[in-house]
Short mmCIF file of C-alpha atoms and ligand atoms in Angstrom, two decimals:
data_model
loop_
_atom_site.label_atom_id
_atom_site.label_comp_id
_atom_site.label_asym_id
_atom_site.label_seq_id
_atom_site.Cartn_x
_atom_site.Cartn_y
_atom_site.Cartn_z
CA UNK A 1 -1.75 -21.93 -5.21
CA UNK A 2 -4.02 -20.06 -7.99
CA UNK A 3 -3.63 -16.17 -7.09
CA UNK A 4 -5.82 -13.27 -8.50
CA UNK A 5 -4.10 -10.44 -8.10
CA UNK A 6 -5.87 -6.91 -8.75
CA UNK A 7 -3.29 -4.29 -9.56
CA UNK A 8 -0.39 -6.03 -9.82
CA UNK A 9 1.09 -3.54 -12.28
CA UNK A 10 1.25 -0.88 -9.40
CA UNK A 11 3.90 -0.29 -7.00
CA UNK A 12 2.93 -2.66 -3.91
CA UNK A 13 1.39 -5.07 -6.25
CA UNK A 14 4.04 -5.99 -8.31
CA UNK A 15 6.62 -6.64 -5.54
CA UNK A 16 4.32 -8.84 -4.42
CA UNK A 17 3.87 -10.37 -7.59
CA UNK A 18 7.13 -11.33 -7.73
CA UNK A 19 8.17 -12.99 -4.34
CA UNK A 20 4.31 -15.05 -4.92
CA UNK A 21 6.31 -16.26 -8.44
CA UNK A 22 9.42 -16.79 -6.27
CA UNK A 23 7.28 -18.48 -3.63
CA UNK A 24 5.97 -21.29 -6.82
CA UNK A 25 2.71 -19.64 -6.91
CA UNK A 26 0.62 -19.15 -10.05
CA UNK A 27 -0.07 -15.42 -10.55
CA UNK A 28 -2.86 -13.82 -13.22
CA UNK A 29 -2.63 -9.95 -12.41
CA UNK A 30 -6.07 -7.40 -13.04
CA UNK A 31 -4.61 -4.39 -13.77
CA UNK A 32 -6.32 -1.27 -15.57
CA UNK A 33 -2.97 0.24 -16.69
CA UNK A 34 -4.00 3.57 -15.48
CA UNK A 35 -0.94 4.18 -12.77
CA UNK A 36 0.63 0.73 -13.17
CA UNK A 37 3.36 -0.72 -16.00
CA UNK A 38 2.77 -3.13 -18.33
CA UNK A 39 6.72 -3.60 -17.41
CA UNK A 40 6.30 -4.57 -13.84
CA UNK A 41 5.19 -7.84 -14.28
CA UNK A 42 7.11 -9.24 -16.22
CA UNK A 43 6.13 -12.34 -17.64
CA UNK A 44 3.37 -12.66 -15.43
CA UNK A 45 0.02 -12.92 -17.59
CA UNK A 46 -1.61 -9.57 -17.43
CA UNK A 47 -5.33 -8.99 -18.33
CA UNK A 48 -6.04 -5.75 -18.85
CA UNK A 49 -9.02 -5.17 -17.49
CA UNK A 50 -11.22 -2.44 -14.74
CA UNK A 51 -12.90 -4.04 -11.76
CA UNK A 52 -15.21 -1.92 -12.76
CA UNK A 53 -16.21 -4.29 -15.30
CA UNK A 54 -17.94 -7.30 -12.82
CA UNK A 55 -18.48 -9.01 -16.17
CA UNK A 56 -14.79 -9.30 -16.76
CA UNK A 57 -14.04 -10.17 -13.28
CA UNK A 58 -15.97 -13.39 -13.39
CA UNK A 59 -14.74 -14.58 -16.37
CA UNK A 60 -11.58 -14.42 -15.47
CA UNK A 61 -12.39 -15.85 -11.93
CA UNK A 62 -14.52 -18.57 -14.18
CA UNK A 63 -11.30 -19.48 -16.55
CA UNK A 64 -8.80 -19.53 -14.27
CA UNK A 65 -10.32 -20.46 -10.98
CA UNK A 66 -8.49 -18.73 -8.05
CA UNK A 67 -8.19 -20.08 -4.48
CA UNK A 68 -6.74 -16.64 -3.49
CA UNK A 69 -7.63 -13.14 -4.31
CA UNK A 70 -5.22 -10.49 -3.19
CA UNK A 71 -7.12 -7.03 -3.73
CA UNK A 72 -4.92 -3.93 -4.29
CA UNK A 73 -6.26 -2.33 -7.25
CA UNK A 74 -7.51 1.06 -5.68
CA UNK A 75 -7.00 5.15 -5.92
CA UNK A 76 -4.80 5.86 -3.19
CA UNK A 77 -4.31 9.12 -2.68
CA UNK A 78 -6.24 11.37 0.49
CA UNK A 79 -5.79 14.57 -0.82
CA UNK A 80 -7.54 13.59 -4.35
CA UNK A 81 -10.19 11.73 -2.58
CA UNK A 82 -11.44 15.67 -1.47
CA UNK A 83 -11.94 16.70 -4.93
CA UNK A 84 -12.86 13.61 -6.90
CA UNK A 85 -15.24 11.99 -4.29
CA UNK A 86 -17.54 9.99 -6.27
CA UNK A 87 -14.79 8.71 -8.55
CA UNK A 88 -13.10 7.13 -5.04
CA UNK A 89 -16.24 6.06 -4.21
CA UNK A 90 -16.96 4.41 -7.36
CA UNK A 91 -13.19 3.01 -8.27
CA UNK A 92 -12.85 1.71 -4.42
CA UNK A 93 -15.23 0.80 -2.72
CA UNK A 94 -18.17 -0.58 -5.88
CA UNK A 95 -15.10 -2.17 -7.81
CA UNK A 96 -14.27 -4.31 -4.16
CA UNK A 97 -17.55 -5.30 -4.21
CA UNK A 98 -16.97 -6.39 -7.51
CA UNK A 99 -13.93 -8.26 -6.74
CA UNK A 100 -15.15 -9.83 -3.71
CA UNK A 101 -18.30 -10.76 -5.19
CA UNK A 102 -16.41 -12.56 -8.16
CA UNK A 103 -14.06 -14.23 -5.53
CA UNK A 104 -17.25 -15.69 -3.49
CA UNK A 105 -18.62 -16.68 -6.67
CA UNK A 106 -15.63 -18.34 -7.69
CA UNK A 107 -15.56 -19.82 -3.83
CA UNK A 108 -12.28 -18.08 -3.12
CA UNK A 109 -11.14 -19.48 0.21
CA UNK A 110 -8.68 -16.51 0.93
CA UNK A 111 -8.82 -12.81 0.16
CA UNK A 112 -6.01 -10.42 1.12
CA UNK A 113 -7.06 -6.38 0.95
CA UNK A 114 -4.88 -3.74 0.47
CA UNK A 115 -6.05 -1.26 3.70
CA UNK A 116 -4.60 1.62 5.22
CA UNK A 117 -3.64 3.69 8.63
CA UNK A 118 -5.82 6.03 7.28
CA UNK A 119 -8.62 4.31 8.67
CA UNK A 120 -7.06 5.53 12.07
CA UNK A 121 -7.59 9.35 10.85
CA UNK A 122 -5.62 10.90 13.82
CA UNK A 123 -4.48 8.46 15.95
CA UNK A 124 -4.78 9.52 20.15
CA UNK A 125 -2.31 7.22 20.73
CA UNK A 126 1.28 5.85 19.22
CA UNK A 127 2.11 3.09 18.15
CA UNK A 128 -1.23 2.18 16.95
CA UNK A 129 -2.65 -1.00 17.04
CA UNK A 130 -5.33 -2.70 15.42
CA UNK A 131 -8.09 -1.99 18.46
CA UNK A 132 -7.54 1.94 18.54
CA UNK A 133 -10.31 3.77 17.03
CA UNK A 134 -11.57 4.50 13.50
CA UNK A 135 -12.12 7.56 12.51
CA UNK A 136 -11.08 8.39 9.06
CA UNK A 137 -10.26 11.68 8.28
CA UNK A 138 -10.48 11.74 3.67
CA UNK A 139 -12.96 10.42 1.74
CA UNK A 140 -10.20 7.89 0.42
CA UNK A 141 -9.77 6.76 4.28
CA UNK A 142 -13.74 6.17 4.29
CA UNK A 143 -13.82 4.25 1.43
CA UNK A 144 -10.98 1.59 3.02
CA UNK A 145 -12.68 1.26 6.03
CA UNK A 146 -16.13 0.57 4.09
CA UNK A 147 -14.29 -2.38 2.11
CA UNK A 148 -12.92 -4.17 5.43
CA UNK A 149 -16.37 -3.72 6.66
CA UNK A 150 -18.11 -5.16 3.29
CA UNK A 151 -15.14 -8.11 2.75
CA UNK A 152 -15.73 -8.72 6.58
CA UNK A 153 -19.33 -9.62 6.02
CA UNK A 154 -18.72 -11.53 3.30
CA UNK A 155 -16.05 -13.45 5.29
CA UNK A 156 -19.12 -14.27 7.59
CA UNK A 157 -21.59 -14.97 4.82
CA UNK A 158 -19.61 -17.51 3.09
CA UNK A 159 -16.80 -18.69 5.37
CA UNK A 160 -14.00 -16.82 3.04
CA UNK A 161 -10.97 -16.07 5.31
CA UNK A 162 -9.75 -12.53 4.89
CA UNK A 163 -6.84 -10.15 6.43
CA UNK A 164 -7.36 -6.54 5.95
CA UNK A 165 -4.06 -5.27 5.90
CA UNK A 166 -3.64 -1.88 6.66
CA UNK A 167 -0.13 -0.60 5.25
CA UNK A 168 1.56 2.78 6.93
CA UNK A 169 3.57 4.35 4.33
CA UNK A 170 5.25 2.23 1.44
CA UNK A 171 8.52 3.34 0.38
CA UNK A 172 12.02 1.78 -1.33
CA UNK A 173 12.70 -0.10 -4.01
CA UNK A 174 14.38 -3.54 -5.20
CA UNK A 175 18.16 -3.39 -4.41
CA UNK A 176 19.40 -4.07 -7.92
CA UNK A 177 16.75 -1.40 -9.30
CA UNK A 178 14.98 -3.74 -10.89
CA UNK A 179 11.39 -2.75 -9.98
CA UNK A 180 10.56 0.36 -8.15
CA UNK A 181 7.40 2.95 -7.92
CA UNK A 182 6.51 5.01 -10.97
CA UNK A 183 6.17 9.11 -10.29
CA UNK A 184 4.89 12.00 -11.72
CA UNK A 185 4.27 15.40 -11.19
CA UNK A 186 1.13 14.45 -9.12
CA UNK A 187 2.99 12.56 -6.32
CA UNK A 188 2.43 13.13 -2.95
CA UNK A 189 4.31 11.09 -1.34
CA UNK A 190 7.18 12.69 1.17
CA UNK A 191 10.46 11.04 -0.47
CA UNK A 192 9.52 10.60 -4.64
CA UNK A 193 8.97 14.35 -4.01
CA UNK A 194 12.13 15.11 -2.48
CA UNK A 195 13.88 12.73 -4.83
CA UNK A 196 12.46 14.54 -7.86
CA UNK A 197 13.43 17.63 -6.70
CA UNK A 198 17.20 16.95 -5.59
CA UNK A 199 17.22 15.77 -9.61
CA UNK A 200 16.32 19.09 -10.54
CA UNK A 201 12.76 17.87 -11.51
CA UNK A 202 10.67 19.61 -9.35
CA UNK A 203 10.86 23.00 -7.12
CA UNK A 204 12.43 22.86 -3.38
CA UNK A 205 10.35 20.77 -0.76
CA UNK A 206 7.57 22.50 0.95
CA UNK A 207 7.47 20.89 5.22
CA UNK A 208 4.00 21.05 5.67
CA UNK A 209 4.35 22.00 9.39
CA UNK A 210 7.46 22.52 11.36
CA UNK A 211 6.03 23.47 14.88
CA UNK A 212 4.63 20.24 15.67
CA UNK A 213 4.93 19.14 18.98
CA UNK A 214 7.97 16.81 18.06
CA UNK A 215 11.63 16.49 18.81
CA UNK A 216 12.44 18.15 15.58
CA UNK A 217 8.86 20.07 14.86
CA UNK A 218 8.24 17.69 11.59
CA UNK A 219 5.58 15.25 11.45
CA UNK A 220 6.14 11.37 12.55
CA UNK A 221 5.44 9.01 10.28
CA UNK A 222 6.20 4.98 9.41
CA UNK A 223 7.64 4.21 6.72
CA UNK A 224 8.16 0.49 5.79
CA UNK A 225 9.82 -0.60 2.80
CA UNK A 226 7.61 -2.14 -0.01
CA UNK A 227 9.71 -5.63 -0.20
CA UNK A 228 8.62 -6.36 3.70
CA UNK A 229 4.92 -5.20 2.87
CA UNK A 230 5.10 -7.61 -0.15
CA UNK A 231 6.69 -10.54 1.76
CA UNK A 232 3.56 -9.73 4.52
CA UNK A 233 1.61 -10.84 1.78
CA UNK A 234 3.19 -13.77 1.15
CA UNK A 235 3.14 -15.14 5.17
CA UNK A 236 -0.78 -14.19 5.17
CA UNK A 237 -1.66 -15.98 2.29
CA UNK A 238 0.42 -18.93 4.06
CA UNK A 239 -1.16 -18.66 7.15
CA UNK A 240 -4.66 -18.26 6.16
CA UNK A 241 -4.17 -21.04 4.61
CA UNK A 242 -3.80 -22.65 7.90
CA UNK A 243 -5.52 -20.56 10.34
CA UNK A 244 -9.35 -20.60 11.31
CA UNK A 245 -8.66 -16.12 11.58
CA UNK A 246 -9.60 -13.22 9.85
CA UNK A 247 -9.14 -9.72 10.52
CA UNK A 248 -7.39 -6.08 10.03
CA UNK A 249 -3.48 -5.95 10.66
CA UNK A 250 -0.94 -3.08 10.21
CA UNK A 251 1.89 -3.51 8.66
CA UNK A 252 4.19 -1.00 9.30
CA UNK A 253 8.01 -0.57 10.35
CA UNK A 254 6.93 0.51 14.23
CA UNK A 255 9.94 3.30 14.09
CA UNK A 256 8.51 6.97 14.12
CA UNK A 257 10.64 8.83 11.69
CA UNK A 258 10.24 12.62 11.40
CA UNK A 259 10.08 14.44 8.25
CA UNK A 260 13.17 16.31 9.24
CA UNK A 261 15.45 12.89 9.43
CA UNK A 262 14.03 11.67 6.30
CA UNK A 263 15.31 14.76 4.36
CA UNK A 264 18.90 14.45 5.96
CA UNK A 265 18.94 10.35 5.54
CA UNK A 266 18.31 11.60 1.83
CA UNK A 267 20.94 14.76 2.06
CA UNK A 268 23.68 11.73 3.49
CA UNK A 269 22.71 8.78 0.62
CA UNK A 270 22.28 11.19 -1.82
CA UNK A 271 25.25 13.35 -1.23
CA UNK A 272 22.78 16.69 -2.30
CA UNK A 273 21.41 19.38 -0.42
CA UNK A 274 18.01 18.66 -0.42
CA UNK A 275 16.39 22.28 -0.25
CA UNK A 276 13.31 22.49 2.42
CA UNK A 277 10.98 24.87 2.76
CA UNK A 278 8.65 25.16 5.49
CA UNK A 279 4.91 25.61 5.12
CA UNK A 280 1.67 25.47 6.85
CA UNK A 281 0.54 22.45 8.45
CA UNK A 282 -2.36 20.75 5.86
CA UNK A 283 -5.88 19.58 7.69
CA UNK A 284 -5.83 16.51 8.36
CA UNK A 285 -2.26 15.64 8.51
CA UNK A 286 -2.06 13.72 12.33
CA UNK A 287 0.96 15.07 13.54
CA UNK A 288 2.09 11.72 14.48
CA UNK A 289 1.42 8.21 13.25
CA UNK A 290 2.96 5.10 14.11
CA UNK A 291 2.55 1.61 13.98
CA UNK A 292 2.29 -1.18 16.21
CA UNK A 293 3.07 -4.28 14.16
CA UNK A 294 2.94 -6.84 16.78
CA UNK A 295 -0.26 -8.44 15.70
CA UNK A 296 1.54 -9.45 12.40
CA UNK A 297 4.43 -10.02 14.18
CA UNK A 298 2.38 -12.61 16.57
CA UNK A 299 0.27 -14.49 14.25
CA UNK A 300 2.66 -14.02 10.98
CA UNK A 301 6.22 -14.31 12.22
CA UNK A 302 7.00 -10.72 10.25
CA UNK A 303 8.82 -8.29 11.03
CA UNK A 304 10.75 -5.94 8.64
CA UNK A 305 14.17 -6.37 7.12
CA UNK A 306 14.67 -3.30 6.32
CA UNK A 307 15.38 0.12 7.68
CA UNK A 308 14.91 3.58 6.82
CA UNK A 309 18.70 3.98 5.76
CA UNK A 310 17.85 1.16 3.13
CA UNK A 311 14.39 2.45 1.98
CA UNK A 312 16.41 5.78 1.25
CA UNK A 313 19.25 4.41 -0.57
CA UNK A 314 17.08 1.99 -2.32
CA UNK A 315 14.93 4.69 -3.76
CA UNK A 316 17.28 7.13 -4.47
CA UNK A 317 19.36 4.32 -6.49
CA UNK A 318 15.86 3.37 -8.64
CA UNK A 319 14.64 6.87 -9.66
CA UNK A 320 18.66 8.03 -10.70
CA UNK A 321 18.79 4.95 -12.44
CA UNK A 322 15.65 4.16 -13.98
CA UNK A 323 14.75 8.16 -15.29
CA UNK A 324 11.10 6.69 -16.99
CA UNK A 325 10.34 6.21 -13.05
CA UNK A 326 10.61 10.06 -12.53
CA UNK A 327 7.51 10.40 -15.59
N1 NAD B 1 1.59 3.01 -1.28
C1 NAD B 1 1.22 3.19 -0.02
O1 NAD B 1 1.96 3.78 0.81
C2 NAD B 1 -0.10 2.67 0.47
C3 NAD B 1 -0.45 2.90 1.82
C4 NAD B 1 -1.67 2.40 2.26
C5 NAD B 1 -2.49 1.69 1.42
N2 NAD B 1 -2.14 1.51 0.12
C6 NAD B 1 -3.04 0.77 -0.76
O2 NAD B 1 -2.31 -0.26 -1.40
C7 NAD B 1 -2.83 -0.50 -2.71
C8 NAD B 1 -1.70 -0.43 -3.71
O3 NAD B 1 -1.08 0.83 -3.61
P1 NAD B 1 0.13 1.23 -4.57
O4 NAD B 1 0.96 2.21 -3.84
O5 NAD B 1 0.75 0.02 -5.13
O6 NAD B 1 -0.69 2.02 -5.70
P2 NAD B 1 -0.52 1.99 -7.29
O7 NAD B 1 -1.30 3.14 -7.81
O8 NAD B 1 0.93 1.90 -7.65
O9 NAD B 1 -1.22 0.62 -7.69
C9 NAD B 1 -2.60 0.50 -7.90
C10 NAD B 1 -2.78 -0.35 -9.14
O10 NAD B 1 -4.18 -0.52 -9.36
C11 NAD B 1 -4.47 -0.26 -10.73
N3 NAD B 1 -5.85 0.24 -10.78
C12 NAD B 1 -6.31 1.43 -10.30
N4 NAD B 1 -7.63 1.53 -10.57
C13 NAD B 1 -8.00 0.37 -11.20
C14 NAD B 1 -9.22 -0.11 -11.73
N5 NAD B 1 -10.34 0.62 -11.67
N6 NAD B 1 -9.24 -1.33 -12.32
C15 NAD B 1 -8.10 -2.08 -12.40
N7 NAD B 1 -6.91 -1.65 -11.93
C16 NAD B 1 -6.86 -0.44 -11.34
C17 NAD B 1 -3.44 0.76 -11.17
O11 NAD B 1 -3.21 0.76 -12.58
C18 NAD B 1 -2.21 0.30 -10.39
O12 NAD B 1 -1.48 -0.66 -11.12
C19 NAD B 1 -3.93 0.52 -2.91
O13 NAD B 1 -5.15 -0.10 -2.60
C20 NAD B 1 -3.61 1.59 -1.88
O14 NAD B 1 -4.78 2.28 -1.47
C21 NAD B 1 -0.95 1.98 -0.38
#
């Protein structure tokens, strides 16, 4: 099959870039370059190019004629969403229209969006599953929701078959370290943090909130490693092939881990102290999130392959031995 693929230089893109390859699939990736590598993909033909630019985006769609669009190209991060509102707006939710407007155009049969639990916001609930409520908590978690709405309608407008897959929280890296997620200074996320600063790259970990009511006090959270989320996409895009459905589905390990485990599965793979310090819960933070995967489990045949020990020792192998992934 023809596949579009919208930030395929980025971190979830690319893996799935490269088991569509595996699968015999012919990729073009979108990417701006602006958090994604040139490097990641490969020999895959890259056009650089915003989906900003709706020109662009149809003249790709017009030269190389896609049956599939998979849509991750996005800003991703909640926090940032606060204080650079109308750029999230802009970036995420008028560049999907973009794209999905160049894949109807183009008469795209399939189109695969990269969602998000934080549609859920703070989830009543745990495990959550694709009927509990939406309430989105960030300006970044509005503007997902707003693009499953928008690609939903023009599922029913033109008869495009969509899945809205909304990921928990990506982690891990390729066994043999050969592709992996790109950090910086500005990186949120829980373990790149950590990871940077058992490598002396960044000041002891601050555990926003240690009095939640948990086990261990620390947050729960899913974290599913990025080669299952990227083989997800690879089922979908298989299935919808087949199937007369369209419609949101989480993809996410379904194993609460707490904050506090993650840091010792890191101390243990690592063989480091990994220095904590605890700190005020942040707004907005649910205190637990979990999902239940059983939808794609049910109408996909996935499930993950791997666990949190392997997401650990996977990215802890990839940042100490690729040091251009630490920035
Ligand atoms: N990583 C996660 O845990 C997670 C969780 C939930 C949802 N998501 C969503 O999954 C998608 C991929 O996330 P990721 O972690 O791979 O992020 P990423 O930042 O690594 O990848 C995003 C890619 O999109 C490109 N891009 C950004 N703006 C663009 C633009 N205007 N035009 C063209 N390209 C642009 C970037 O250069 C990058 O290559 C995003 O939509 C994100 O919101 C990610």
């Amino acid at each position: 099959m023809r596949v579009l693929v919208t930030g395929g230089a980025g971190y979830v893109g690319s893996f799935t870039v490269r088991q569509l390859l595996g699968a015999g699939h012919e990729v073009v990736v979108i990417d701006n370059l602006s958090s994604g590598r040139r490097e990641a993909v490969g020999e895959c033909p890259l056009e650089v190019l915003d989906i900003l630019d709706s020109h662009g985006l149809r003249s790709v769609c017009r030269s190389f004629r896609p049956q599939a669009v998979l849509h991750f190209a996005a800003l991703k991060s909640s926090e940032a969403s606060l204080s650079e509102i109308d750029t999230y707006f802009r970036v995420n939710v008028t560049g999907t229209q973009n794209v999905v407007a160049a894949a109807a155009e183009a008469d795209v049969e399939r189109f695969i969006f990269s969602s998000s639990c934080a549609v859920y916001g703070t989830p009543q609930i745990c495990p959550v599953d694709e009927e509990s409520p939406i309430r989105p908590e960030s300006p970044y978690g509005e503007t997902k929701y707003l693009c499953e709405r928008m690609i939903a309608a023009y599922g029913r407008a033109t008869g495009m078959r969509y899945a809205n897959l909304r990921y928990f929280n990506a982690a891990g890296a390729a066994v043999d370290s050969s592709l992996g997620e790109y950090t910086d200074r500005t990186t949120r996320q829980i373990l790149p943090v950590a990871i940077r600063s058992v490598l002396g790259l960044a000041p002891a970990i601050r555990i926003f909130g240690d009095d939640y009511p948990t086990e261990d006090g620390t947050a729960l959270r899913d974290y599913v490693h990025v080669e299952d989320l990227a083989r997800a996409h690879v089922q979908v895009l298989h299935r919808l092939d087949r199937d007369e459905w369209s419609g949101p589905v989480n993809l996410g390990g379904g194993q609460p881990t707490s904050v506090a485990e993650l840091l010792d599965a890191l101390r243990k793979v690592s063989g480091h102290d990994v220095e904590a310090i605890p700190a005020a819960r942040r707004p907005g933070d649910p205190a637990v999130s979990w999902a239940d995967p059983g939808l794609a489990h049910r109408r996909f045949g996935w499930q993950t392959e791997y666990g949190l020990d392997d997401i650990v020792r996977t990215s802890w192998a990839w940042h100490s031995d690729v040091p251009a992934s630490l920035g």
